[in-house]
Tab-separated table of C-alpha atoms in Angstrom:
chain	number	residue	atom	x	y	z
A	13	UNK	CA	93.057	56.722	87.826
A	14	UNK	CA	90.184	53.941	87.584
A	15	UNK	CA	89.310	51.935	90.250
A	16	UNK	CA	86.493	49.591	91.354
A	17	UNK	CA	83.948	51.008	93.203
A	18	UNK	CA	84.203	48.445	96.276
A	19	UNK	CA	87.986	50.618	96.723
A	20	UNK	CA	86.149	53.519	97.710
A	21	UNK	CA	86.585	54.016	101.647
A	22	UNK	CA	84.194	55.554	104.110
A	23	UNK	CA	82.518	58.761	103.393
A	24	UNK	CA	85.162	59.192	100.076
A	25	UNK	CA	83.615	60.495	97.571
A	26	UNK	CA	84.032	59.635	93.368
A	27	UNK	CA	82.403	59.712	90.593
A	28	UNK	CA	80.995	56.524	88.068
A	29	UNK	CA	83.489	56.019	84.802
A	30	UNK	CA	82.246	52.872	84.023
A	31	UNK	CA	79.720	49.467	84.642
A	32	UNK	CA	80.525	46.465	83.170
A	33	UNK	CA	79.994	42.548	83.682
A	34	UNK	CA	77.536	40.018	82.771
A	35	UNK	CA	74.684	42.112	80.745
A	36	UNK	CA	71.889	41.879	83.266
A	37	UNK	CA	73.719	42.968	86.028
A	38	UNK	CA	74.795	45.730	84.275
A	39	UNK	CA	71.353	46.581	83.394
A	40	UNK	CA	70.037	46.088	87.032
A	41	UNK	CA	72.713	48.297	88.108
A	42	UNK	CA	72.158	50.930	85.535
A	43	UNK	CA	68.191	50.954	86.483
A	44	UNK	CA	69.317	51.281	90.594
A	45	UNK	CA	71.264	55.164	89.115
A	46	UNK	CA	75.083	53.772	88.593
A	47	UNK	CA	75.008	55.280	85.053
A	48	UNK	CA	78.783	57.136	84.338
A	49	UNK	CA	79.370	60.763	85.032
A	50	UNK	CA	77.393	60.397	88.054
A	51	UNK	CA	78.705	61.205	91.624
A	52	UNK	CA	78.511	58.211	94.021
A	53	UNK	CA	79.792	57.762	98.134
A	54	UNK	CA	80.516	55.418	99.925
A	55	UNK	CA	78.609	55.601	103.139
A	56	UNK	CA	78.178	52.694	105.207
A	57	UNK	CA	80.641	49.451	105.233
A	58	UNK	CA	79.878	46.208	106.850
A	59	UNK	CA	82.339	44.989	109.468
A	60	UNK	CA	83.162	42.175	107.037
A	61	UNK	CA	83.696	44.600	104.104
A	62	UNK	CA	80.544	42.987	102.139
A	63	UNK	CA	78.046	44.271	101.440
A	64	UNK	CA	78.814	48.028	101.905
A	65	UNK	CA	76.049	50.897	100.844
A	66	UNK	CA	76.551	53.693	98.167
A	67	UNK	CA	74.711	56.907	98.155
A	68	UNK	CA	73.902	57.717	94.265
A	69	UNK	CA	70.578	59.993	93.000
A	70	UNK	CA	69.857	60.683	96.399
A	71	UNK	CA	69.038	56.599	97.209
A	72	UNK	CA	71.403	55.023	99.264
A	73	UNK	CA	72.075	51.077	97.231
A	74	UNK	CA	73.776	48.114	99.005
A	75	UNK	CA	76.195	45.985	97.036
A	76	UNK	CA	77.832	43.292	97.467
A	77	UNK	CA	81.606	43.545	96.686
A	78	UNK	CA	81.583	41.316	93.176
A	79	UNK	CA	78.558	43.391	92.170
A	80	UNK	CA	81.018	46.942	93.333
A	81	UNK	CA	83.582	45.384	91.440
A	82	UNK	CA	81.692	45.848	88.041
A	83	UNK	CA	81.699	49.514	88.514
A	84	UNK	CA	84.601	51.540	87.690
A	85	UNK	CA	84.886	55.188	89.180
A	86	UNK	CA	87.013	58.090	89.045
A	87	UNK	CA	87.904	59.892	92.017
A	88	UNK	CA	86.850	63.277	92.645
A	89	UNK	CA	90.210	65.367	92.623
A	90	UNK	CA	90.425	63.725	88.900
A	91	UNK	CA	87.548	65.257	87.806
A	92	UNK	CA	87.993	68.755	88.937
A	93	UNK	CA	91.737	69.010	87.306
Protein backbone atom coordinates (compact mmCIF):
# COMPACT_ATOMS: atom_id res chain seq x y z
CA UNK A 1 0.00 0.00 0.00
CA UNK A 2 1.05 3.71 -1.08
CA UNK A 3 1.20 6.33 1.17
CA UNK A 4 2.62 9.87 1.45
CA UNK A 5 5.78 10.16 2.82
CA UNK A 6 4.75 12.80 5.66
CA UNK A 7 2.65 9.22 7.08
CA UNK A 8 5.80 7.74 7.88
CA UNK A 9 6.26 7.80 11.84
CA UNK A 10 9.43 8.02 13.85
CA UNK A 11 12.35 5.90 13.05
CA UNK A 12 9.80 3.71 10.42
CA UNK A 13 11.40 2.87 7.76
CA UNK A 14 9.99 2.68 3.69
CA UNK A 15 11.01 2.89 0.64
CA UNK A 16 10.27 5.87 -2.38
CA UNK A 17 7.40 4.57 -5.06
CA UNK A 18 6.79 7.74 -6.34
CA UNK A 19 7.37 11.98 -6.55
CA UNK A 20 4.97 13.94 -8.05
CA UNK A 21 3.57 17.67 -7.98
CA UNK A 22 4.29 20.86 -9.60
CA UNK A 23 7.47 20.03 -12.02
CA UNK A 24 10.12 21.98 -10.18
CA UNK A 25 9.50 20.66 -7.01
CA UNK A 26 9.68 17.46 -8.27
CA UNK A 27 12.92 18.18 -9.80
CA UNK A 28 14.35 19.86 -6.58
CA UNK A 29 13.31 16.88 -4.78
CA UNK A 30 14.70 14.41 -7.19
CA UNK A 31 18.25 16.42 -7.12
CA UNK A 32 18.06 16.33 -2.85
CA UNK A 33 18.09 11.80 -3.56
CA UNK A 34 14.05 11.12 -3.36
CA UNK A 35 14.34 9.23 -6.70
CA UNK A 36 11.91 5.73 -6.43
CA UNK A 37 13.31 2.43 -5.34
CA UNK A 38 15.27 4.21 -2.85
CA UNK A 39 15.07 3.52 0.97
CA UNK A 40 14.12 6.62 3.02
CA UNK A 41 13.41 7.12 7.26
CA UNK A 42 11.90 9.13 8.97
CA UNK A 43 14.10 10.43 11.71
CA UNK A 44 13.34 13.51 13.39
CA UNK A 45 9.63 15.16 13.69
CA UNK A 46 8.92 18.61 14.84
CA UNK A 47 6.60 18.97 17.82
CA UNK A 48 4.14 20.60 15.40
CA UNK A 49 4.45 17.73 12.86
CA UNK A 50 6.06 20.26 10.14
CA UNK A 51 8.73 20.20 9.02
CA UNK A 52 10.00 16.67 9.94
CA UNK A 53 13.63 15.30 8.54
CA UNK A 54 14.18 12.17 6.27
CA UNK A 55 17.34 10.25 6.12
CA UNK A 56 17.86 9.25 2.23
CA UNK A 57 21.64 8.62 0.46
CA UNK A 58 23.10 8.95 3.67
CA UNK A 59 21.91 13.01 3.96
CA UNK A 60 19.41 13.63 6.34
CA UNK A 61 16.58 16.37 4.19
CA UNK A 62 13.92 18.45 6.04
CA UNK A 63 10.51 18.82 4.48
CA UNK A 64 7.84 20.45 5.03
CA UNK A 65 4.61 18.33 5.10
CA UNK A 66 3.01 19.65 1.50
CA UNK A 67 6.48 19.10 0.04
CA UNK A 68 6.30 15.08 1.99
CA UNK A 69 3.05 14.89 0.57
CA UNK A 70 4.39 14.78 -3.11
CA UNK A 71 6.27 11.69 -2.35
CA UNK A 72 4.66 8.43 -2.37
CA UNK A 73 6.44 5.40 -0.56
CA UNK A 74 6.03 1.86 0.00
CA UNK A 75 6.60 0.41 3.22
CA UNK A 76 9.27 -1.92 3.88
CA UNK A 77 7.42 -5.31 4.75
CA UNK A 78 5.87 -4.64 1.04
CA UNK A 79 8.93 -4.81 -0.52
CA UNK A 80 10.45 -7.85 0.96
CA UNK A 81 7.13 -10.11 0.19
Amino acid sequence: MELPLSALGWDERAYISSVSGQPDMVRRLRELGFLPGTGVCCELISPAGSPAAYRVRGALIALRKRDADMVMVASDREREE
